Short mmCIF file of C-alpha atoms in Angstrom, two decimals:
data_model
loop_
_atom_site.label_atom_id
_atom_site.label_comp_id
_atom_site.label_asym_id
_atom_site.label_seq_id
_atom_site.Cartn_x
_atom_site.Cartn_y
_atom_site.Cartn_z
CA UNK Q 142 108.09 87.93 81.04
CA UNK Q 143 110.95 90.16 81.08
CA UNK Q 144 109.20 93.39 80.05
CA UNK Q 145 109.41 96.58 82.23
CA UNK Q 146 106.77 96.40 84.91
CA UNK Q 147 104.83 99.70 83.73
CA UNK Q 148 103.81 97.64 80.51
CA UNK Q 149 101.42 95.59 82.70
CA UNK Q 150 99.26 98.54 83.05
CA UNK Q 151 99.48 100.21 79.73
CA UNK Q 152 96.84 100.71 77.11
CA UNK Q 153 97.81 102.43 74.05
CA UNK Q 154 96.15 104.75 71.97
CA UNK Q 155 97.48 104.53 68.55
CA UNK Q 156 97.86 107.36 66.03
CA UNK Q 157 99.44 107.83 62.52
CA UNK Q 158 100.85 111.37 63.04
CA UNK Q 159 101.29 112.47 59.58
CA UNK Q 160 97.65 111.66 58.64
CA UNK Q 161 96.25 112.96 62.08
CA UNK Q 162 97.65 116.49 61.64
CA UNK Q 163 96.88 116.70 57.91
CA UNK Q 164 100.66 116.56 56.94
CA UNK Q 165 100.10 113.70 54.48
CA UNK Q 166 98.90 113.25 51.71
CA UNK Q 167 97.77 116.65 51.50
CA UNK Q 168 100.16 119.32 50.11
CA UNK Q 169 103.32 119.80 52.53
CA UNK Q 170 102.43 122.31 55.36
CA UNK Q 171 104.61 125.20 56.45
CA UNK Q 172 107.15 123.92 58.87
CA UNK Q 173 106.24 126.76 60.99
CA UNK Q 174 102.92 125.37 61.92
CA UNK Q 175 104.55 122.86 64.57
CA UNK Q 176 101.64 120.51 63.68
CA UNK Q 177 103.18 117.95 66.08
CA UNK Q 178 101.76 119.96 69.08
CA UNK Q 179 98.28 119.36 67.58
CA UNK Q 180 98.64 115.83 68.90
CA UNK Q 181 99.09 117.21 72.49
CA UNK Q 182 95.51 118.70 72.25
CA UNK Q 183 94.17 115.31 72.08
CA UNK Q 184 95.85 113.99 75.10
CA UNK Q 185 92.91 114.68 77.26
CA UNK Q 186 90.73 112.72 74.81
CA UNK Q 187 92.98 109.68 75.17
CA UNK Q 188 92.72 109.98 79.00
CA UNK Q 189 89.09 110.19 79.03
CA UNK Q 190 88.94 107.16 76.92
CA UNK Q 191 90.92 105.34 79.52
CA UNK Q 192 94.39 105.26 77.57
CA UNK Q 193 97.66 105.43 79.47
CA UNK Q 194 100.16 105.59 76.44
CA UNK Q 195 100.33 107.08 73.23
CA UNK Q 196 101.79 105.02 70.33
CA UNK Q 197 102.86 107.35 67.50
CA UNK Q 198 103.62 106.32 63.86
CA UNK Q 199 106.67 107.75 62.09
CA UNK Q 200 107.63 111.13 63.14
CA UNK Q 201 111.12 111.35 61.63
CA UNK Q 202 112.23 113.12 58.45
CA UNK Q 203 110.67 111.35 55.20
CA UNK Q 204 109.84 112.23 51.91
CA UNK Q 205 106.13 111.05 52.00
CA UNK Q 206 104.27 108.44 54.19
CA UNK Q 207 106.87 108.54 57.10
CA UNK Q 208 108.10 104.79 56.32
CA UNK Q 209 110.73 106.16 53.82
CA UNK Q 210 112.91 107.78 56.44
CA UNK Q 211 115.79 110.06 55.36
CA UNK Q 212 117.09 111.08 58.75
CA UNK Q 213 116.29 109.17 61.88
CA UNK Q 214 117.70 112.02 64.04
CA UNK Q 215 115.45 114.76 62.61
CA UNK Q 216 111.59 115.22 63.47
CA UNK Q 217 109.81 115.41 59.90
CA UNK Q 218 109.68 119.08 59.04
CA UNK Q 219 106.17 118.66 58.30
CA UNK Q 220 105.37 118.02 61.82
CA UNK Q 221 107.74 120.18 63.50
CA UNK Q 222 111.10 120.20 65.39
CA UNK Q 223 113.14 118.79 68.50
CA UNK Q 224 111.41 121.58 70.60
CA UNK Q 225 107.95 120.32 69.38
CA UNK Q 226 108.99 116.72 70.14
CA UNK Q 227 110.28 117.72 73.76
CA UNK Q 228 106.98 119.46 74.29
CA UNK Q 229 104.93 116.43 73.40
CA UNK Q 230 107.02 114.06 75.47
CA UNK Q 231 106.74 116.47 78.63
CA UNK Q 232 103.05 117.01 78.10
CA UNK Q 233 102.37 113.27 77.85
CA UNK Q 234 104.49 112.52 80.88
CA UNK Q 235 102.89 115.30 82.97
CA UNK Q 236 99.55 113.38 82.27
CA UNK Q 237 101.03 110.03 83.05
CA UNK Q 238 101.05 109.07 79.38
CA UNK Q 239 103.71 106.69 78.03
CA UNK Q 240 105.17 107.42 74.75
CA UNK Q 241 105.96 104.66 72.16
CA UNK Q 242 107.85 105.58 68.74
CA UNK Q 243 107.66 103.79 65.52
CA UNK Q 244 111.27 102.84 64.18
CA UNK Q 245 111.58 102.01 60.67
CA UNK Q 246 114.91 100.08 60.56
CA UNK Q 247 114.43 97.66 57.89
CA UNK Q 248 114.49 99.96 55.13
CA UNK Q 249 115.06 103.80 54.21
CA UNK Q 250 113.85 106.35 51.57
CA UNK Q 251 115.78 107.25 48.56
CA UNK Q 252 117.02 110.30 50.08
CA UNK Q 253 118.71 108.62 53.07
CA UNK Q 254 122.27 110.45 53.17
CA UNK Q 255 124.70 107.51 52.88
CA UNK Q 256 126.61 106.61 49.87
CA UNK Q 257 128.37 103.79 51.40
CA UNK Q 258 127.02 100.81 49.32
CA UNK Q 259 127.92 98.32 52.24
CA UNK Q 260 124.89 99.86 54.21
CA UNK Q 261 122.32 98.39 51.68
CA UNK Q 262 120.90 95.28 50.25
CA UNK Q 263 120.75 95.16 46.42
CA UNK Q 264 116.83 94.99 46.42
CA UNK Q 265 113.92 97.18 47.22
CA UNK Q 266 111.71 96.36 50.31
CA UNK Q 267 108.47 94.10 49.05
CA UNK Q 268 109.03 95.48 45.66
CA UNK Q 269 108.67 99.03 46.63
CA UNK Q 270 111.31 100.65 44.46
CA UNK Q 271 111.56 103.83 46.73
CA UNK Q 272 112.43 101.69 49.77
CA UNK Q 273 115.92 100.38 50.07
CA UNK Q 274 116.70 97.76 52.32
CA UNK Q 275 119.54 98.11 54.85
CA UNK Q 276 122.11 95.56 55.17
CA UNK Q 277 121.68 94.27 58.54
CA UNK Q 278 125.02 92.29 58.44
CA UNK Q 279 126.96 95.47 58.52
CA UNK Q 280 128.10 96.07 61.92
CA UNK Q 281 127.85 99.98 61.28
CA UNK Q 282 124.09 99.65 60.46
CA UNK Q 283 123.49 97.90 63.95
CA UNK Q 284 125.61 100.65 65.63
CA UNK Q 285 123.63 103.21 63.90
CA UNK Q 286 120.17 101.72 64.94
CA UNK Q 287 121.35 101.15 68.54
CA UNK Q 288 122.27 104.98 68.68
CA UNK Q 289 119.02 106.14 66.96
CA UNK Q 290 116.92 104.28 69.52
CA UNK Q 291 119.01 105.31 72.33
CA UNK Q 292 119.09 108.99 71.18
CA UNK Q 293 115.29 109.28 71.37
CA UNK Q 294 114.62 107.25 74.56
CA UNK Q 295 117.31 109.70 76.08
CA UNK Q 296 114.94 112.61 74.98
CA UNK Q 297 112.15 110.80 76.88
CA UNK Q 298 110.60 108.15 74.65
CA UNK Q 299 109.46 105.08 76.60
CA UNK Q 300 109.64 102.38 73.93
CA UNK Q 301 109.88 101.39 70.26
CA UNK Q 302 107.55 99.52 67.84
CA UNK Q 303 109.97 98.02 65.38
CA UNK Q 304 108.35 98.20 62.00
CA UNK Q 305 108.87 95.34 59.51
CA UNK Q 306 110.68 93.59 62.13
CA UNK Q 307 109.58 90.16 60.35
CA UNK Q 308 111.69 91.09 57.58
CA UNK Q 309 114.99 91.65 59.46
CA UNK Q 310 117.23 88.83 60.61
CA UNK Q 311 116.54 88.20 64.52
CA UNK Q 312 120.41 88.12 64.99
CA UNK Q 313 120.34 91.79 64.17
CA UNK Q 314 117.79 92.32 67.11
CA UNK Q 315 119.59 90.31 69.32
CA UNK Q 316 122.84 92.50 68.75
CA UNK Q 317 121.15 95.69 68.84
CA UNK Q 318 118.72 95.66 71.72
CA UNK Q 319 120.86 94.47 74.46
CA UNK Q 320 123.14 97.90 73.87
CA UNK Q 321 120.06 100.03 74.09
CA UNK Q 322 118.73 98.30 77.37
CA UNK Q 323 121.88 98.51 78.98
CA UNK Q 324 121.49 102.44 78.70
CA UNK Q 325 117.58 102.40 79.03
CA UNK Q 326 116.66 99.46 81.21
CA UNK Q 327 113.11 100.65 81.44
CA UNK Q 328 112.37 100.76 77.76
CA UNK Q 329 109.90 98.55 76.10
CA UNK Q 330 110.38 97.03 72.42
CA UNK Q 331 107.53 95.32 70.39
CA UNK Q 332 108.37 93.81 66.83
CA UNK Q 333 106.05 93.91 64.00
CA UNK Q 334 105.27 90.21 63.19
CA UNK Q 335 102.71 89.12 61.06
CA UNK Q 336 103.23 85.19 60.49
CA UNK Q 337 105.34 82.48 61.94
CA UNK Q 338 106.42 81.19 65.28
CA UNK Q 339 106.16 84.50 67.48
CA UNK Q 340 107.46 82.79 70.58
CA UNK Q 341 110.87 81.53 68.81
CA UNK Q 342 111.11 85.03 67.29
CA UNK Q 343 110.82 86.85 70.44
CA UNK Q 344 113.40 84.34 72.03
CA UNK Q 345 115.94 84.77 69.30
CA UNK Q 346 115.30 88.56 68.53
CA UNK Q 347 114.91 89.60 72.18
CA UNK Q 348 111.92 91.78 71.65
CA UNK Q 349 109.43 92.22 74.59
CA UNK Q 350 106.36 91.75 72.68
CA UNK Q 351 105.20 91.23 68.97
CA UNK Q 352 101.94 92.40 67.18
CA UNK Q 353 99.27 89.76 67.60
CA UNK Q 354 98.00 89.71 63.78
CA UNK Q 355 96.91 86.09 64.36
CA UNK Q 356 94.51 87.00 66.74
CA UNK Q 357 93.39 90.04 64.91
CA UNK Q 358 92.65 87.90 61.98
CA UNK Q 359 90.86 85.19 63.92
CA UNK Q 360 88.32 87.92 65.65
CA UNK Q 361 87.18 89.36 62.67
CA UNK Q 362 87.21 86.30 60.56
CA UNK Q 363 85.62 84.33 63.06
CA UNK Q 364 82.69 86.72 63.65
CA UNK Q 365 82.23 87.21 60.07
CA UNK Q 366 82.04 83.66 59.02
CA UNK Q 367 80.34 82.30 62.02
CA UNK Q 368 83.19 80.13 62.92
CA UNK Q 369 84.33 80.38 66.56
CA UNK Q 370 86.54 77.47 66.13
CA UNK Q 371 88.99 79.53 64.22
CA UNK Q 372 89.02 81.96 67.31
CA UNK Q 373 89.06 78.93 69.85
CA UNK Q 374 92.47 77.87 67.87
CA UNK Q 375 93.80 81.25 67.91
CA UNK Q 376 93.26 81.64 71.59
CA UNK Q 377 95.12 78.45 72.12
CA UNK Q 378 97.96 79.77 70.56
CA UNK Q 379 97.52 83.11 72.41
CA UNK Q 380 97.95 80.99 75.43
CA UNK Q 381 101.24 79.65 74.54
CA UNK Q 382 102.59 82.90 73.73
CA UNK Q 383 101.68 84.34 77.13
CA UNK Q 384 104.02 81.72 78.80
CA UNK Q 385 106.71 83.64 77.08
CA UNK Q 386 105.49 87.17 76.58
CA UNK Q 387 102.60 89.56 76.54
CA UNK Q 388 101.63 90.33 72.78
CA UNK Q 389 100.29 93.43 71.55
CA UNK Q 390 96.51 92.87 71.09
CA UNK Q 391 94.58 95.23 68.48
CA UNK Q 392 91.58 95.13 66.32
CA UNK Q 393 92.56 98.09 64.38
CA UNK Q 394 95.83 99.65 63.32
CA UNK Q 395 97.01 102.24 60.61
CA UNK Q 396 97.68 99.44 58.01
CA UNK Q 397 94.27 97.50 58.07
CA UNK Q 398 90.72 98.05 57.45
CA UNK Q 399 88.83 99.69 60.43
CA UNK Q 400 86.92 97.07 62.52
CA UNK Q 401 83.55 98.85 61.78
CA UNK Q 402 84.03 98.59 58.16
CA UNK Q 403 85.48 94.94 58.32
CA UNK Q 404 82.69 93.38 60.38
CA UNK Q 405 79.56 92.55 58.42
CA UNK Q 406 77.27 92.96 61.44
CA UNK Q 407 77.64 96.10 63.20
CA UNK Q 408 76.64 94.88 66.45
CA UNK Q 409 79.81 92.67 66.36
CA UNK Q 410 82.07 95.37 66.73
CA UNK Q 411 81.26 94.95 70.55
CA UNK Q 412 82.12 91.40 70.44
CA UNK Q 413 85.61 92.17 68.92
CA UNK Q 414 86.30 94.80 71.46
CA UNK Q 415 85.09 92.60 74.35
CA UNK Q 416 87.59 89.93 73.33
CA UNK Q 417 90.45 92.16 73.03
CA UNK Q 418 89.77 93.65 76.41
CA UNK Q 419 89.32 90.40 78.26
CA UNK Q 420 92.13 88.20 76.93
CA UNK Q 421 95.83 88.25 77.97
CA UNK Q 422 98.25 90.83 76.37
CA UNK Q 423 98.64 94.75 75.78
CA UNK Q 424 95.88 96.38 74.32
CA UNK Q 425 96.33 99.07 71.58
CA UNK Q 426 93.21 101.17 70.13
CA UNK Q 427 93.67 102.77 67.09
CA UNK Q 428 92.55 106.46 67.04
CA UNK Q 429 88.94 106.98 65.67
CA UNK Q 430 87.77 103.18 66.36
CA UNK Q 431 86.56 104.73 69.61
CA UNK Q 432 84.67 107.40 67.71
CA UNK Q 433 82.98 104.76 65.29
CA UNK Q 434 85.08 105.75 62.26
CA UNK Q 435 84.84 103.47 59.18
CA UNK Q 436 87.60 103.07 56.37
CA UNK Q 437 88.79 100.45 54.01
CA UNK Q 438 92.26 99.80 53.17
CA UNK Q 439 92.85 99.22 49.52
CA UNK Q 440 95.81 97.74 47.60
CA UNK Q 441 96.71 100.71 45.53
CA UNK Q 442 98.61 104.04 45.60
CA UNK Q 443 97.06 105.80 48.47
CA UNK Q 444 95.11 102.80 49.67
CA UNK Q 445 95.82 103.62 53.06
CA UNK Q 446 94.66 107.27 53.15
CA UNK Q 447 90.98 106.24 54.28
CA UNK Q 448 92.24 104.62 57.40
CA UNK Q 449 94.70 107.48 58.15
CA UNK Q 450 92.43 110.68 58.23
CA UNK Q 451 93.18 114.14 59.64
CA UNK Q 452 91.56 114.60 63.05
CA UNK Q 453 91.54 118.39 63.27
CA UNK Q 454 91.03 120.03 66.67
CA UNK Q 455 89.11 118.30 69.55
CA UNK Q 456 86.22 117.55 70.44
CA UNK Q 457 85.34 115.24 67.86
CA UNK Q 458 81.96 114.22 66.44
CA UNK Q 459 81.67 110.85 68.01
CA UNK Q 460 79.49 107.90 67.72
CA UNK Q 461 78.14 107.80 71.18
CA UNK Q 462 77.58 103.99 71.22
CA UNK Q 463 81.17 103.25 70.12
CA UNK Q 464 82.66 105.78 72.55
CA UNK Q 465 80.63 104.53 75.68
CA UNK Q 466 81.78 101.00 74.73
CA UNK Q 467 85.17 101.71 74.50
CA UNK Q 468 85.28 103.60 77.57
CA UNK Q 469 83.48 101.11 79.49
CA UNK Q 470 85.33 98.20 78.38
CA UNK Q 471 88.80 99.83 78.77
CA UNK Q 472 87.73 101.02 82.34
CA UNK Q 473 86.87 97.34 82.92
CA UNK Q 474 90.30 96.31 81.57
CA UNK Q 475 92.14 98.76 84.10
CA UNK Q 476 89.99 97.55 87.06
CA UNK Q 477 91.25 94.10 86.41
CA UNK Q 478 95.25 94.69 85.67
CA UNK Q 479 95.77 90.95 85.97
CA UNK Q 480 94.22 90.37 82.53
CA UNK Q 481 97.83 91.37 81.19
CA UNK Q 482 98.73 87.72 81.76
CA UNK Q 483 95.48 86.32 81.67
CA UNK Q 484 94.93 82.74 79.84
CA UNK Q 485 91.51 81.44 78.49
CA UNK Q 486 89.86 78.27 78.89
CA UNK Q 487 86.98 77.32 76.54
CA UNK Q 488 83.57 76.43 78.40
CA UNK Q 489 81.38 76.16 75.31
CA UNK Q 490 82.30 76.32 71.94
CA UNK Q 491 80.19 75.96 68.52
CA UNK Q 492 80.08 77.97 65.37
CA UNK Q 493 78.03 80.76 66.60
CA UNK Q 494 78.28 80.52 70.46
CA UNK Q 495 81.62 80.94 72.47
CA UNK Q 496 81.75 80.87 76.34
CA UNK Q 497 85.35 81.21 78.06
CA UNK Q 498 86.90 81.68 81.19
CA UNK Q 499 89.76 84.13 81.26
CA UNK Q 500 91.92 83.72 84.58
CA UNK Q 501 95.14 84.37 86.16
CA UNK Q 502 95.98 82.70 89.48
CA UNK Q 503 92.85 82.76 91.52
CA UNK Q 504 91.21 85.71 89.61
CA UNK Q 505 88.96 84.93 86.71
CA UNK Q 506 86.04 86.43 84.70
CA UNK Q 507 83.60 84.45 82.25
CA UNK Q 508 82.80 85.81 78.80
CA UNK Q 509 79.86 84.72 76.84
CA UNK Q 510 79.40 85.61 73.00
CA UNK Q 511 76.39 84.89 70.98
CA UNK Q 512 76.57 85.81 67.06
CA UNK Q 513 73.34 83.73 66.50
CA UNK Q 514 69.85 85.10 65.57
CA UNK Q 515 68.36 83.21 68.45
CA UNK Q 516 68.82 83.80 72.12
CA UNK Q 517 71.29 81.84 73.95
CA UNK Q 518 70.42 80.08 77.33
CA UNK Q 519 73.17 78.23 79.16
CA UNK Q 520 74.27 76.95 82.47
CA UNK Q 521 77.26 78.59 83.94
CA UNK Q 522 79.34 78.37 87.06
CA UNK Q 523 77.84 80.66 89.70
CA UNK Q 524 78.67 84.10 88.99
CA UNK Q 525 77.59 87.72 88.69
CA UNK Q 526 76.65 89.51 85.48
CA UNK Q 527 78.79 92.54 85.60
CA UNK Q 528 78.48 93.87 81.76
CA UNK Q 529 76.72 93.25 78.76
CA UNK Q 530 74.67 94.09 75.84
CA UNK Q 531 71.06 95.08 76.39
CA UNK Q 532 71.22 94.12 80.27
CA UNK Q 533 72.38 96.03 83.29
CA UNK Q 534 74.55 94.20 86.06
CA UNK Q 535 72.49 91.32 87.38
CA UNK Q 536 72.36 89.24 90.76
CA UNK Q 537 74.22 86.29 90.92
CA UNK Q 538 73.14 83.48 88.31
CA UNK Q 539 73.79 80.05 87.16
CA UNK Q 540 71.53 80.23 83.99
CA UNK Q 541 72.58 82.78 81.55
CA UNK Q 542 70.37 84.09 78.93
CA UNK Q 543 72.05 86.25 75.91
CA UNK Q 544 69.89 87.82 73.34
CA UNK Q 545 70.77 87.37 69.59
CA UNK Q 546 74.02 89.11 68.94
CA UNK Q 547 74.61 89.75 72.46
CA UNK Q 548 77.56 89.46 74.90
CA UNK Q 549 77.90 89.16 78.71
CA UNK Q 550 80.87 89.37 81.04
CA UNK Q 551 80.34 87.69 84.61
CA UNK Q 552 82.51 87.48 87.70
CA UNK Q 553 82.51 84.25 89.42
CA UNK Q 554 81.52 84.25 92.96
#
């Protein structure tokens, strides 16, 4: 793994800034409001949660939702200006928080100020007529993207999420990223991939990481369908990825239905989070999930709005159970930083029961998940129960009991 060492310890708290501060889809706010600074008010909340980085959605000048960029060098006036960005970065770093930016370099909005037709393809991105695809075979486009990324890293950002990276030829990233790394060797780059051969794309493009959509889908789908075989298959794939890179893991983000709305059994939100926090990779928590927020993404105009709400000023009204669960499991993750590179080994598998060992070198935990209506009783390697639903930590056990729709985490002795 070639990623910078700080990534081994980061847990991202991801936000969609335009929605978070009420700048979209509401009427355009007064630029004098400097709404980007409202995000800073939530940094202490992120720290209390256990996060160590802030992953920002689009913050650059655009016409609507941020993914129709008009100027990559300018902060969106609905959010503020350069001084507001500098303030945000300074306050984040003062608290020990990393800052990840969202780079939309596959396509641009209709107001992008370039008249040279050689900069563009003759088609819209995924059928969106207001999103024009850049010509990634043009060396000037590559130079432009490298300069934009270097510019904001020079202003204090720590890395980039590369939006729609799956639509960009890997050779483009392979050309751009080394130029940026030469100037900013400590930066981290995660590509948005959905399908395909993640490891091959990472090798070809030069990403440090990619978004682990395969695991996201397998987590909620296996819990809803009562089919842990799907999850086991995904985790076997996940193991192969970890031999090359640490994927960005998530159970929610700005593009998908919230996990509390996605899962048919409310108790299984805990199982989803347990999975995310006990397998290898780099966890990202979507703002609001830790508060118990719900929201359904719909395939229509404005269909993202429900999962991109305004937050207002802290403190927030919280679902205490959701907050406590997130805080505890993120804390457990931070107490076991080796989980960054951990692999999993299946110990028991059937449709509604899953027992796995997550391990790296000599360090290990055992996780038991029960989504059945009946209790689970199973023999386990000698271990101490350190966390679980409906049960405080216990002495060393060799026979484990897990209540219906319950879970346990054990430390082998």
